[in-house]
C-alpha atoms as a PDB file:
ATOM      1  CA  MET A   1       0.000   0.000   0.000  1.00  0.00           C
ATOM      2  CA  ASP A   2       1.466   3.351  -1.074  1.00  0.00           C
ATOM      3  CA  ILE A   3      -0.734   5.721   0.916  1.00  0.00           C
ATOM      4  CA  SER A   4      -3.146   5.568   3.829  1.00  0.00           C
ATOM      5  CA  ILE A   5      -5.553   8.516   3.711  1.00  0.00           C
ATOM      6  CA  ILE A   6      -7.056   9.459   7.070  1.00  0.00           C
ATOM      7  CA  ILE A   7     -10.115  11.720   7.278  1.00  0.00           C
ATOM      8  CA  ILE A   8     -12.003  12.844  10.388  1.00  0.00           C
ATOM      9  CA  ASN A   9     -15.762  13.344  10.289  1.00  0.00           C
ATOM     10  CA  PHE A  10     -17.687  15.323  12.883  1.00  0.00           C
ATOM     11  CA  ASN A  11     -21.276  16.209  12.018  1.00  0.00           C
ATOM     12  CA  SER A  12     -20.317  17.111   8.467  1.00  0.00           C
ATOM     13  CA  SER A  13     -20.827  13.950   6.425  1.00  0.00           C
ATOM     14  CA  THR A  14     -21.683  15.895   3.260  1.00  0.00           C
ATOM     15  CA  PHE A  15     -18.177  17.340   3.203  1.00  0.00           C
ATOM     16  CA  THR A  16     -16.637  13.967   4.058  1.00  0.00           C
ATOM     17  CA  ILE A  17     -18.447  12.356   1.137  1.00  0.00           C
ATOM     18  CA  GLY A  18     -17.311  15.147  -1.188  1.00  0.00           C
ATOM     19  CA  CYS A  19     -13.723  14.684  -0.035  1.00  0.00           C
ATOM     20  CA  ILE A  20     -13.834  10.925  -0.612  1.00  0.00           C
ATOM     21  CA  GLU A  21     -15.341  11.334  -4.067  1.00  0.00           C
ATOM     22  CA  SER A  22     -12.672  13.850  -5.077  1.00  0.00           C
ATOM     23  CA  ILE A  23      -9.958  11.411  -3.975  1.00  0.00           C
ATOM     24  CA  HIS A  24     -11.410   8.603  -6.062  1.00  0.00           C
ATOM     25  CA  ARG A  25     -11.963  10.945  -9.007  1.00  0.00           C
ATOM     26  CA  HIS A  26      -8.408  12.273  -9.196  1.00  0.00           C
ATOM     27  CA  THR A  27      -6.090   9.672  -7.660  1.00  0.00           C
ATOM     28  CA  LYS A  28      -4.659   7.329 -10.294  1.00  0.00           C
ATOM     29  CA  THR A  29      -1.699   4.883 -10.539  1.00  0.00           C
ATOM     30  CA  VAL A  30      -1.367   4.901  -6.752  1.00  0.00           C
ATOM     31  CA  SER A  31      -2.402   2.168  -4.339  1.00  0.00           C
ATOM     32  CA  PHE A  32      -4.280   3.744  -1.455  1.00  0.00           C
ATOM     33  CA  GLU A  33      -6.773   3.128   1.308  1.00  0.00           C
ATOM     34  CA  ILE A  34      -9.167   5.575   2.934  1.00  0.00           C
ATOM     35  CA  ILE A  35      -9.821   5.507   6.671  1.00  0.00           C
ATOM     36  CA  VAL A  36     -12.620   7.680   8.038  1.00  0.00           C
ATOM     37  CA  VAL A  37     -12.722   8.332  11.776  1.00  0.00           C
ATOM     38  CA  ASP A  38     -16.118   9.501  12.998  1.00  0.00           C
ATOM     39  CA  ASN A  39     -15.655  11.660  16.088  1.00  0.00           C
ATOM     40  CA  ASN A  40     -18.923  10.775  17.805  1.00  0.00           C
ATOM     41  CA  SER A  41     -21.193  12.601  15.362  1.00  0.00           C
ATOM     42  CA  SER A  42     -24.948  12.765  15.793  1.00  0.00           C
ATOM     43  CA  SER A  43     -26.822   9.580  14.902  1.00  0.00           C
ATOM     44  CA  LYS A  44     -28.365  11.335  11.876  1.00  0.00           C
ATOM     45  CA  ASP A  45     -25.010  12.427  10.446  1.00  0.00           C
ATOM     46  CA  LEU A  46     -23.408   9.055  11.131  1.00  0.00           C
ATOM     47  CA  LEU A  47     -26.300   7.249   9.390  1.00  0.00           C
ATOM     48  CA  ILE A  48     -25.751   9.364   6.246  1.00  0.00           C
ATOM     49  CA  LEU A  49     -22.075   8.419   6.265  1.00  0.00           C
ATOM     50  CA  GLU A  50     -22.723   4.725   6.971  1.00  0.00           C
ATOM     51  CA  THR A  51     -25.282   4.548   4.167  1.00  0.00           C
ATOM     52  CA  TYR A  52     -22.867   6.143   1.701  1.00  0.00           C
ATOM     53  CA  LEU A  53     -20.009   3.842   2.714  1.00  0.00           C
ATOM     54  CA  GLU A  54     -22.095   0.664   2.599  1.00  0.00           C
ATOM     55  CA  ASN A  55     -20.368  -1.895   0.338  1.00  0.00           C
ATOM     56  CA  SER A  56     -17.391   0.478   0.087  1.00  0.00           C
ATOM     57  CA  SER A  57     -13.721  -0.342   0.667  1.00  0.00           C
ATOM     58  CA  VAL A  58     -13.434   2.695   2.941  1.00  0.00           C
ATOM     59  CA  LYS A  59     -12.740   1.803   6.574  1.00  0.00           C
ATOM     60  CA  LEU A  60     -15.073   3.550   9.008  1.00  0.00           C
ATOM     61  CA  ILE A  61     -13.797   3.824  12.592  1.00  0.00           C
ATOM     62  CA  LYS A  62     -16.444   5.011  15.055  1.00  0.00           C
ATOM     63  CA  SER A  63     -15.143   6.710  18.180  1.00  0.00           C
ATOM     64  CA  LYS A  64     -17.395   6.764  21.232  1.00  0.00           C
ATOM     65  CA  VAL A  65     -16.137  10.247  22.147  1.00  0.00           C
ATOM     66  CA  ASN A  66     -15.051  13.320  20.223  1.00  0.00           C
ATOM     67  CA  LEU A  67     -11.255  12.987  20.244  1.00  0.00           C
ATOM     68  CA  GLY A  68     -10.617  16.222  18.384  1.00  0.00           C
ATOM     69  CA  PHE A  69      -8.115  16.607  15.558  1.00  0.00           C
ATOM     70  CA  GLY A  70      -5.028  15.122  17.191  1.00  0.00           C
ATOM     71  CA  GLY A  71      -6.786  12.198  18.861  1.00  0.00           C
ATOM     72  CA  GLY A  72      -8.964  11.408  15.856  1.00  0.00           C
ATOM     73  CA  ASN A  73      -5.995  11.304  13.499  1.00  0.00           C
ATOM     74  CA  HIS A  74      -4.011   9.224  15.969  1.00  0.00           C
ATOM     75  CA  LEU A  75      -6.874   6.717  16.156  1.00  0.00           C
ATOM     76  CA  GLY A  76      -7.056   6.466  12.364  1.00  0.00           C
ATOM     77  CA  TYR A  77      -3.286   5.992  12.116  1.00  0.00           C
ATOM     78  CA  GLN A  78      -3.562   2.807  14.179  1.00  0.00           C
ATOM     79  CA  PHE A  79      -5.535   1.175  11.343  1.00  0.00           C
ATOM     80  CA  ALA A  80      -3.249   2.401   8.539  1.00  0.00           C
ATOM     81  CA  SER A  81      -1.006   0.121   6.481  1.00  0.00           C
ATOM     82  CA  GLY A  82       0.498   2.510   3.922  1.00  0.00           C
ATOM     83  CA  LYS A  83       4.119   3.572   3.518  1.00  0.00           C
ATOM     84  CA  HIS A  84       2.894   7.178   3.563  1.00  0.00           C
ATOM     85  CA  TYR A  85       0.102   8.827   5.535  1.00  0.00           C
ATOM     86  CA  ALA A  86      -2.074  11.605   4.109  1.00  0.00           C
ATOM     87  CA  PHE A  87      -4.066  13.357   6.829  1.00  0.00           C
ATOM     88  CA  ILE A  88      -6.737  15.306   4.952  1.00  0.00           C
ATOM     89  CA  ASN A  89      -9.462  17.508   6.441  1.00  0.00           C
ATOM     90  CA  ASN A  90     -12.940  16.403   5.463  1.00  0.00           C
ATOM     91  CA  ASP A  91     -13.699  19.904   4.117  1.00  0.00           C
ATOM     92  CA  VAL A  92     -11.016  19.444   1.455  1.00  0.00           C
ATOM     93  CA  GLU A  93     -11.462  18.494  -2.186  1.00  0.00           C
ATOM     94  CA  LEU A  94      -8.708  17.435  -4.553  1.00  0.00           C
ATOM     95  CA  THR A  95      -8.543  19.064  -7.968  1.00  0.00           C
ATOM     96  CA  GLU A  96      -5.815  16.884  -9.532  1.00  0.00           C
ATOM     97  CA  ASN A  97      -3.671  13.807  -8.881  1.00  0.00           C
ATOM     98  CA  SER A  98      -1.919  15.508  -5.969  1.00  0.00           C
ATOM     99  CA  LEU A  99      -1.212  12.296  -4.082  1.00  0.00           C
ATOM    100  CA  LEU A 100       0.838  10.845  -6.942  1.00  0.00           C
ATOM    101  CA  LYS A 101       2.940  14.025  -7.152  1.00  0.00           C
ATOM    102  CA  LEU A 102       3.532  14.055  -3.407  1.00  0.00           C
ATOM    103  CA  LEU A 103       4.388  10.349  -3.346  1.00  0.00           C
ATOM    104  CA  GLN A 104       6.940  10.695  -6.123  1.00  0.00           C
ATOM    105  CA  TYR A 105       8.568  13.743  -4.559  1.00  0.00           C
ATOM    106  CA  SER A 106       8.688  12.197  -1.092  1.00  0.00           C
ATOM    107  CA  ASN A 107      10.248   8.976  -2.407  1.00  0.00           C
ATOM    108  CA  ALA A 108      12.920  11.003  -4.233  1.00  0.00           C
ATOM    109  CA  HIS A 109      13.902  12.895  -1.046  1.00  0.00           C
ATOM    110  CA  PRO A 110      14.590  10.635   1.963  1.00  0.00           C
ATOM    111  CA  ASP A 111      15.201  13.600   4.300  1.00  0.00           C
ATOM    112  CA  ILE A 112      11.635  14.934   3.922  1.00  0.00           C
ATOM    113  CA  GLY A 113       9.297  14.049   6.772  1.00  0.00           C
ATOM    114  CA  VAL A 114       6.150  15.871   5.676  1.00  0.00           C
ATOM    115  CA  LEU A 115       4.921  17.743   2.608  1.00  0.00           C
ATOM    116  CA  GLY A 116       2.210  20.361   2.279  1.00  0.00           C
ATOM    117  CA  LEU A 117       0.706  21.978  -0.799  1.00  0.00           C
ATOM    118  CA  HIS A 118      -1.248  25.049  -1.919  1.00  0.00           C
ATOM    119  CA  GLN A 119      -4.712  25.477  -0.467  1.00  0.00           C
ATOM    120  CA  VAL A 120      -7.303  27.701  -2.096  1.00  0.00           C
ATOM    121  CA  ASN A 121     -10.861  28.535  -1.105  1.00  0.00           C
ATOM    122  CA  ALA A 122     -14.010  27.635  -3.024  1.00  0.00           C
ATOM    123  CA  GLU A 123     -13.492  30.664  -5.285  1.00  0.00           C
ATOM    124  CA  GLN A 124      -9.992  29.386  -6.147  1.00  0.00           C
ATOM    125  CA  LYS A 125      -8.372  32.274  -4.262  1.00  0.00           C
ATOM    126  CA  GLN A 126      -5.204  31.494  -2.318  1.00  0.00           C
ATOM    127  CA  PHE A 127      -5.403  31.342   1.467  1.00  0.00           C
ATOM    128  CA  ARG A 128      -3.310  33.667   3.585  1.00  0.00           C
ATOM    129  CA  TYR A 129      -1.012  30.776   4.317  1.00  0.00           C
ATOM    130  CA  SER A 130      -0.442  27.184   3.256  1.00  0.00           C
ATOM    131  CA  TYR A 131       2.840  27.253   5.175  1.00  0.00           C
ATOM    132  CA  ARG A 132       4.324  29.498   7.826  1.00  0.00           C
ATOM    133  CA  GLN A 133       7.170  30.105  10.242  1.00  0.00           C
ATOM    134  CA  PHE A 134       7.281  28.780  13.834  1.00  0.00           C
ATOM    135  CA  ILE A 135       5.285  31.031  16.152  1.00  0.00           C
ATOM    136  CA  GLY A 136       7.739  31.794  18.928  1.00  0.00           C
ATOM    137  CA  PHE A 137       9.540  34.869  20.257  1.00  0.00           C
ATOM    138  CA  ASN A 138      11.175  35.592  16.899  1.00  0.00           C
ATOM    139  CA  TYR A 139       7.777  35.534  15.211  1.00  0.00           C
ATOM    140  CA  HIS A 140       6.104  37.809  17.750  1.00  0.00           C
ATOM    141  CA  PHE A 141       8.920  40.365  17.802  1.00  0.00           C
ATOM    142  CA  PHE A 142      10.585  40.225  14.387  1.00  0.00           C
ATOM    143  CA  ASN A 143       8.888  38.001  11.784  1.00  0.00           C
ATOM    144  CA  GLN A 144       5.163  38.560  12.155  1.00  0.00           C
ATOM    145  CA  LYS A 145       4.639  38.999   8.454  1.00  0.00           C
ATOM    146  CA  LYS A 146       3.039  37.067   5.623  1.00  0.00           C
ATOM    147  CA  PRO A 147       4.852  33.749   5.023  1.00  0.00           C
ATOM    148  CA  GLN A 148       5.356  34.571   1.352  1.00  0.00           C
ATOM    149  CA  ALA A 149       7.375  37.682   2.269  1.00  0.00           C
ATOM    150  CA  TYR A 150       9.274  35.879   5.029  1.00  0.00           C
ATOM    151  CA  TYR A 151      10.322  32.855   2.944  1.00  0.00           C
ATOM    152  CA  GLY A 152      10.787  34.878  -0.227  1.00  0.00           C
ATOM    153  CA  ARG A 153      13.475  36.820   1.573  1.00  0.00           C
ATOM    154  CA  LEU A 154      15.103  33.676   2.976  1.00  0.00           C
ATOM    155  CA  THR A 155      15.114  31.650  -0.241  1.00  0.00           C
ATOM    156  CA  ASN A 156      15.684  34.592  -2.593  1.00  0.00           C
ATOM    157  CA  SER A 157      13.304  33.020  -5.105  1.00  0.00           C
ATOM    158  CA  ASP A 158       9.772  33.305  -6.451  1.00  0.00           C
ATOM    159  CA  LEU A 159       8.684  30.345  -4.317  1.00  0.00           C
ATOM    160  CA  SER A 160       7.536  28.392  -7.379  1.00  0.00           C
ATOM    161  CA  LYS A 161       9.610  25.297  -6.523  1.00  0.00           C
ATOM    162  CA  PRO A 162       9.465  23.125  -3.385  1.00  0.00           C
ATOM    163  CA  PHE A 163      11.295  24.671  -0.433  1.00  0.00           C
ATOM    164  CA  GLU A 164      11.818  23.948   3.270  1.00  0.00           C
ATOM    165  CA  VAL A 165       9.522  25.666   5.766  1.00  0.00           C
ATOM    166  CA  ASP A 166       8.800  25.459   9.481  1.00  0.00           C
ATOM    167  CA  ILE A 167       5.129  24.458   9.235  1.00  0.00           C
ATOM    168  CA  VAL A 168       2.668  23.378   6.551  1.00  0.00           C
ATOM    169  CA  SER A 169      -1.099  23.628   6.882  1.00  0.00           C
ATOM    170  CA  GLY A 170      -2.761  20.898   8.925  1.00  0.00           C
ATOM    171  CA  ALA A 171      -5.573  20.694   6.366  1.00  0.00           C
ATOM    172  CA  PHE A 172      -3.462  18.393   4.176  1.00  0.00           C
ATOM    173  CA  MET A 173      -0.264  16.836   5.524  1.00  0.00           C
ATOM    174  CA  PHE A 174       1.599  14.099   3.667  1.00  0.00           C
ATOM    175  CA  PHE A 175       3.995  12.112   5.893  1.00  0.00           C
ATOM    176  CA  LYS A 176       6.482   9.349   5.370  1.00  0.00           C
ATOM    177  CA  LYS A 177       5.404   6.576   7.721  1.00  0.00           C
ATOM    178  CA  VAL A 178       8.887   6.211   9.210  1.00  0.00           C
ATOM    179  CA  ALA A 179       9.153   9.952   9.873  1.00  0.00           C
ATOM    180  CA  TYR A 180       5.669  10.203  11.369  1.00  0.00           C
ATOM    181  CA  GLU A 181       6.349   7.347  13.754  1.00  0.00           C
ATOM    182  CA  LYS A 182       9.844   8.539  14.686  1.00  0.00           C
ATOM    183  CA  ALA A 183       8.458  11.977  15.569  1.00  0.00           C
ATOM    184  CA  GLY A 184       5.619  10.457  17.593  1.00  0.00           C
ATOM    185  CA  GLY A 185       2.733  11.476  15.341  1.00  0.00           C
ATOM    186  CA  PHE A 186      -0.138  13.771  16.275  1.00  0.00           C
ATOM    187  CA  ASP A 187      -0.541  14.421  19.986  1.00  0.00           C
ATOM    188  CA  PRO A 188      -3.971  13.244  21.231  1.00  0.00           C
ATOM    189  CA  ASN A 189      -3.765  15.852  24.016  1.00  0.00           C
ATOM    190  CA  ILE A 190      -4.256  18.624  21.452  1.00  0.00           C
ATOM    191  CA  PHE A 191      -7.957  18.839  20.722  1.00  0.00           C
ATOM    192  CA  LEU A 192      -7.764  21.514  18.043  1.00  0.00           C
ATOM    193  CA  PHE A 193      -5.214  24.040  16.690  1.00  0.00           C
ATOM    194  CA  TYR A 194      -1.413  24.047  16.573  1.00  0.00           C
ATOM    195  CA  GLU A 195      -1.188  20.296  15.912  1.00  0.00           C
ATOM    196  CA  GLU A 196       0.868  20.978  12.800  1.00  0.00           C
ATOM    197  CA  MET A 197       3.279  23.234  14.682  1.00  0.00           C
ATOM    198  CA  ASP A 198       3.768  20.570  17.346  1.00  0.00           C
ATOM    199  CA  VAL A 199       4.417  17.684  14.944  1.00  0.00           C
ATOM    200  CA  CYS A 200       6.648  19.790  12.655  1.00  0.00           C
ATOM    201  CA  LEU A 201       8.782  20.823  15.640  1.00  0.00           C
ATOM    202  CA  ARG A 202       9.220  17.165  16.557  1.00  0.00           C
ATOM    203  CA  LEU A 203      10.005  16.186  12.966  1.00  0.00           C
ATOM    204  CA  LYS A 204      12.779  18.760  12.906  1.00  0.00           C
ATOM    205  CA  LYS A 205      14.204  17.438  16.168  1.00  0.00           C
ATOM    206  CA  ALA A 206      14.111  13.943  14.646  1.00  0.00           C
ATOM    207  CA  GLY A 207      16.179  15.121  11.664  1.00  0.00           C
ATOM    208  CA  TYR A 208      13.439  15.449   9.034  1.00  0.00           C
ATOM    209  CA  LYS A 209      12.486  18.398   6.834  1.00  0.00           C
ATOM    210  CA  THR A 210       9.078  19.995   6.410  1.00  0.00           C
ATOM    211  CA  VAL A 211       8.686  21.027   2.764  1.00  0.00           C
ATOM    212  CA  PHE A 212       6.069  23.086   0.978  1.00  0.00           C
ATOM    213  CA  TYR A 213       5.220  21.683  -2.457  1.00  0.00           C
ATOM    214  CA  PRO A 214       3.752  24.526  -4.563  1.00  0.00           C
ATOM    215  CA  GLU A 215       3.197  22.476  -7.716  1.00  0.00           C
ATOM    216  CA  SER A 216      -0.232  21.174  -6.717  1.00  0.00           C
ATOM    217  CA  THR A 217      -3.411  22.687  -5.270  1.00  0.00           C
ATOM    218  CA  PHE A 218      -6.448  21.609  -3.266  1.00  0.00           C
ATOM    219  CA  ILE A 219      -9.688  23.326  -2.275  1.00  0.00           C
ATOM    220  CA  HIS A 220     -10.281  23.920   1.431  1.00  0.00           C
ATOM    221  CA  PHE A 221     -13.778  24.971   2.449  1.00  0.00           C
ATOM    222  CA  MET A 222     -12.358  25.884   5.877  1.00  0.00           C
ATOM    223  CA  GLY A 223     -13.774  25.088   9.279  1.00  0.00           C
ATOM    224  CA  LYS A 224     -16.926  23.241   8.261  1.00  0.00           C
ATOM    225  CA  SER A 225     -16.606  20.680  11.057  1.00  0.00           C
ATOM    226  CA  SER A 226     -15.549  23.004  13.877  1.00  0.00           C
ATOM    227  CA  THR A 227     -18.315  25.595  14.042  1.00  0.00           C
ATOM    228  CA  ASN A 228     -19.337  24.719  17.632  1.00  0.00           C
ATOM    229  CA  VAL A 229     -15.879  24.844  19.168  1.00  0.00           C
ATOM    230  CA  LYS A 230     -14.998  27.653  21.617  1.00  0.00           C
ATOM    231  CA  ILE A 231     -12.340  28.777  19.204  1.00  0.00           C
ATOM    232  CA  ARG A 232     -10.588  31.627  20.957  1.00  0.00           C
ATOM    233  CA  ALA A 233     -10.115  29.786  24.252  1.00  0.00           C
ATOM    234  CA  GLU A 234      -8.998  26.536  22.627  1.00  0.00           C
ATOM    235  CA  PHE A 235      -6.612  28.408  20.333  1.00  0.00           C
ATOM    236  CA  THR A 236      -4.760  29.870  23.318  1.00  0.00           C
ATOM    237  CA  ILE A 237      -4.813  26.662  25.366  1.00  0.00           C
ATOM    238  CA  SER A 238      -3.335  24.635  22.509  1.00  0.00           C
ATOM    239  CA  TYR A 239      -0.630  27.214  21.846  1.00  0.00           C
ATOM    240  CA  LEU A 240       0.493  27.301  25.485  1.00  0.00           C
ATOM    241  CA  TYR A 241       0.556  23.502  25.579  1.00  0.00           C
ATOM    242  CA  VAL A 242       2.728  23.248  22.455  1.00  0.00           C
ATOM    243  CA  ILE A 243       5.168  25.881  23.749  1.00  0.00           C
ATOM    244  CA  GLN A 244       5.475  24.234  27.161  1.00  0.00           C
ATOM    245  CA  LYS A 245       5.888  20.792  25.609  1.00  0.00           C
ATOM    246  CA  ASN A 246       8.572  21.671  23.065  1.00  0.00           C
ATOM    247  CA  PHE A 247      10.615  24.382  24.821  1.00  0.00           C
ATOM    248  CA  THR A 248      12.175  24.978  28.222  1.00  0.00           C
ATOM    249  CA  TYR A 249      10.029  26.005  31.170  1.00  0.00           C
ATOM    250  CA  SER A 250      11.762  29.397  31.363  1.00  0.00           C
ATOM    251  CA  TYR A 251      10.949  29.985  27.675  1.00  0.00           C
ATOM    252  CA  PHE A 252       7.317  29.047  28.342  1.00  0.00           C
ATOM    253  CA  CYS A 253       7.074  31.439  31.301  1.00  0.00           C
ATOM    254  CA  ALA A 254       8.604  34.282  29.303  1.00  0.00           C
ATOM    255  CA  MET A 255       6.224  33.594  26.400  1.00  0.00           C
ATOM    256  CA  ARG A 256       3.202  33.516  28.711  1.00  0.00           C
ATOM    257  CA  LEU A 257       4.220  36.833  30.296  1.00  0.00           C
ATOM    258  CA  MET A 258       4.733  38.433  26.912  1.00  0.00           C
ATOM    259  CA  LEU A 259       1.314  37.251  25.711  1.00  0.00           C
ATOM    260  CA  LEU A 260      -0.325  38.454  28.945  1.00  0.00           C
ATOM    261  CA  LEU A 261       0.956  41.953  28.307  1.00  0.00           C
ATOM    262  CA  LYS A 262       0.070  41.808  24.611  1.00  0.00           C
ATOM    263  CA  TYR A 263      -3.468  40.467  24.995  1.00  0.00           C
ATOM    264  CA  GLY A 264      -4.112  42.489  28.158  1.00  0.00           C
ATOM    265  CA  PHE A 265      -3.527  45.697  26.230  1.00  0.00           C
ATOM    266  CA  LYS A 266      -5.467  44.499  23.175  1.00  0.00           C
ATOM    267  CA  SER A 267      -8.417  43.328  25.295  1.00  0.00           C
ATOM    268  CA  ILE A 268      -8.925  46.921  26.401  1.00  0.00           C
ATOM    269  CA  LEU A 269      -9.189  48.062  22.803  1.00  0.00           C
ATOM    270  CA  LYS A 270     -11.009  45.017  21.386  1.00  0.00           C
ATOM    271  CA  PRO A 271     -12.548  43.049  24.289  1.00  0.00           C
ATOM    272  CA  LYS A 272     -14.732  40.782  22.135  1.00  0.00           C
ATOM    273  CA  LYS A 273     -11.683  39.477  20.282  1.00  0.00           C
ATOM    274  CA  TYR A 274      -8.971  39.417  22.928  1.00  0.00           C
ATOM    275  CA  TYR A 275     -10.592  39.069  26.370  1.00  0.00           C
ATOM    276  CA  ALA A 276     -11.106  35.292  26.082  1.00  0.00           C
ATOM    277  CA  PRO A 277      -7.418  34.493  25.348  1.00  0.00           C
ATOM    278  CA  PHE A 278      -6.318  37.019  27.997  1.00  0.00           C
ATOM    279  CA  LYS A 279      -8.485  35.266  30.605  1.00  0.00           C
ATOM    280  CA  ILE A 280      -6.996  31.887  29.648  1.00  0.00           C
ATOM    281  CA  LEU A 281      -3.481  33.276  30.006  1.00  0.00           C
ATOM    282  CA  LEU A 282      -4.340  34.833  33.359  1.00  0.00           C
ATOM    283  CA  ARG A 283      -6.287  32.019  34.993  1.00  0.00           C
ATOM    284  CA  GLY A 284      -5.671  28.939  32.872  1.00  0.00           C
ATOM    285  CA  GLY A 285      -8.403  26.728  31.455  1.00  0.00           C
ATOM    286  CA  ASN A 286      -9.305  23.170  30.509  1.00  0.00           C
ATOM    287  CA  SER A 287      -9.013  22.083  26.903  1.00  0.00           C
ATOM    288  CA  LEU A 288     -11.976  20.593  25.093  1.00  0.00           C
ATOM    289  CA  VAL A 289      -9.917  17.399  24.869  1.00  0.00           C
ATOM    290  CA  TYR A 290     -11.028  16.830  28.464  1.00  0.00           C
ATOM    291  CA  SER A 291     -14.470  18.412  28.515  1.00  0.00           C
ATOM    292  CA  MET A 292     -15.669  16.402  25.489  1.00  0.00           C
ATOM    293  CA  LYS A 293     -14.999  13.097  27.261  1.00  0.00           C
ATOM    294  CA  PRO A 294     -17.612  11.510  29.544  1.00  0.00           C
END
């Protein structure tokens, strides 16, 4: 098996079905399997998915709890048998034989751990980022600019050929199996957000490169399965967890203090946007990875 494709469904079976159909429509001359992890969707949504997948080769794994992005992907990985893993959001549609291109490029470059590619919205307009720099002190103080400007300066090119980056979008990540397993894979403790930063940091520590592959594109409808998540709070909780996990405790404390000052000031000017993350930084908070479990 060349590729195991892992997709998470949560109350958005219509998008999951569209994603699966686009994979079958465009993926040729590649041996692949599709594994769908249902994250404890409603009975109505799950029935739609089960009916569609009846007599299909797609593996459907039904979780009894909502494991979030990290946990859901980690569950699907346990049933995978491919030499590469493609973790694809269910609100993604392929527009070409992207998986063949990624497979060929990955096989030709043993030092690559994960590849990402261009994402566009439904109107075929490019997203703000399909790749970006690590979000640490350097980012907050010196490099908080569009990734295209940041990497264009570093590579001194037009960014039309594959190049090494810190992070690729979590909407579509293409891993070598050996690299994914050596780095430890997605962390089930991260319910949502910053999973790609965490795993790309660990890939780098394990000696593998993260590479953006600009020669292929996919459509991302963006956030169609996460509309009920308390986004601002979870965003901050996940970020603090990733920083504390991957850096020293003194670095974490300095980062938390810096963000307290930053969001404290901004919450005065824009309370609706910044008060929630400021409160998390000040008092702490429990991630949805715990509150979603019985």
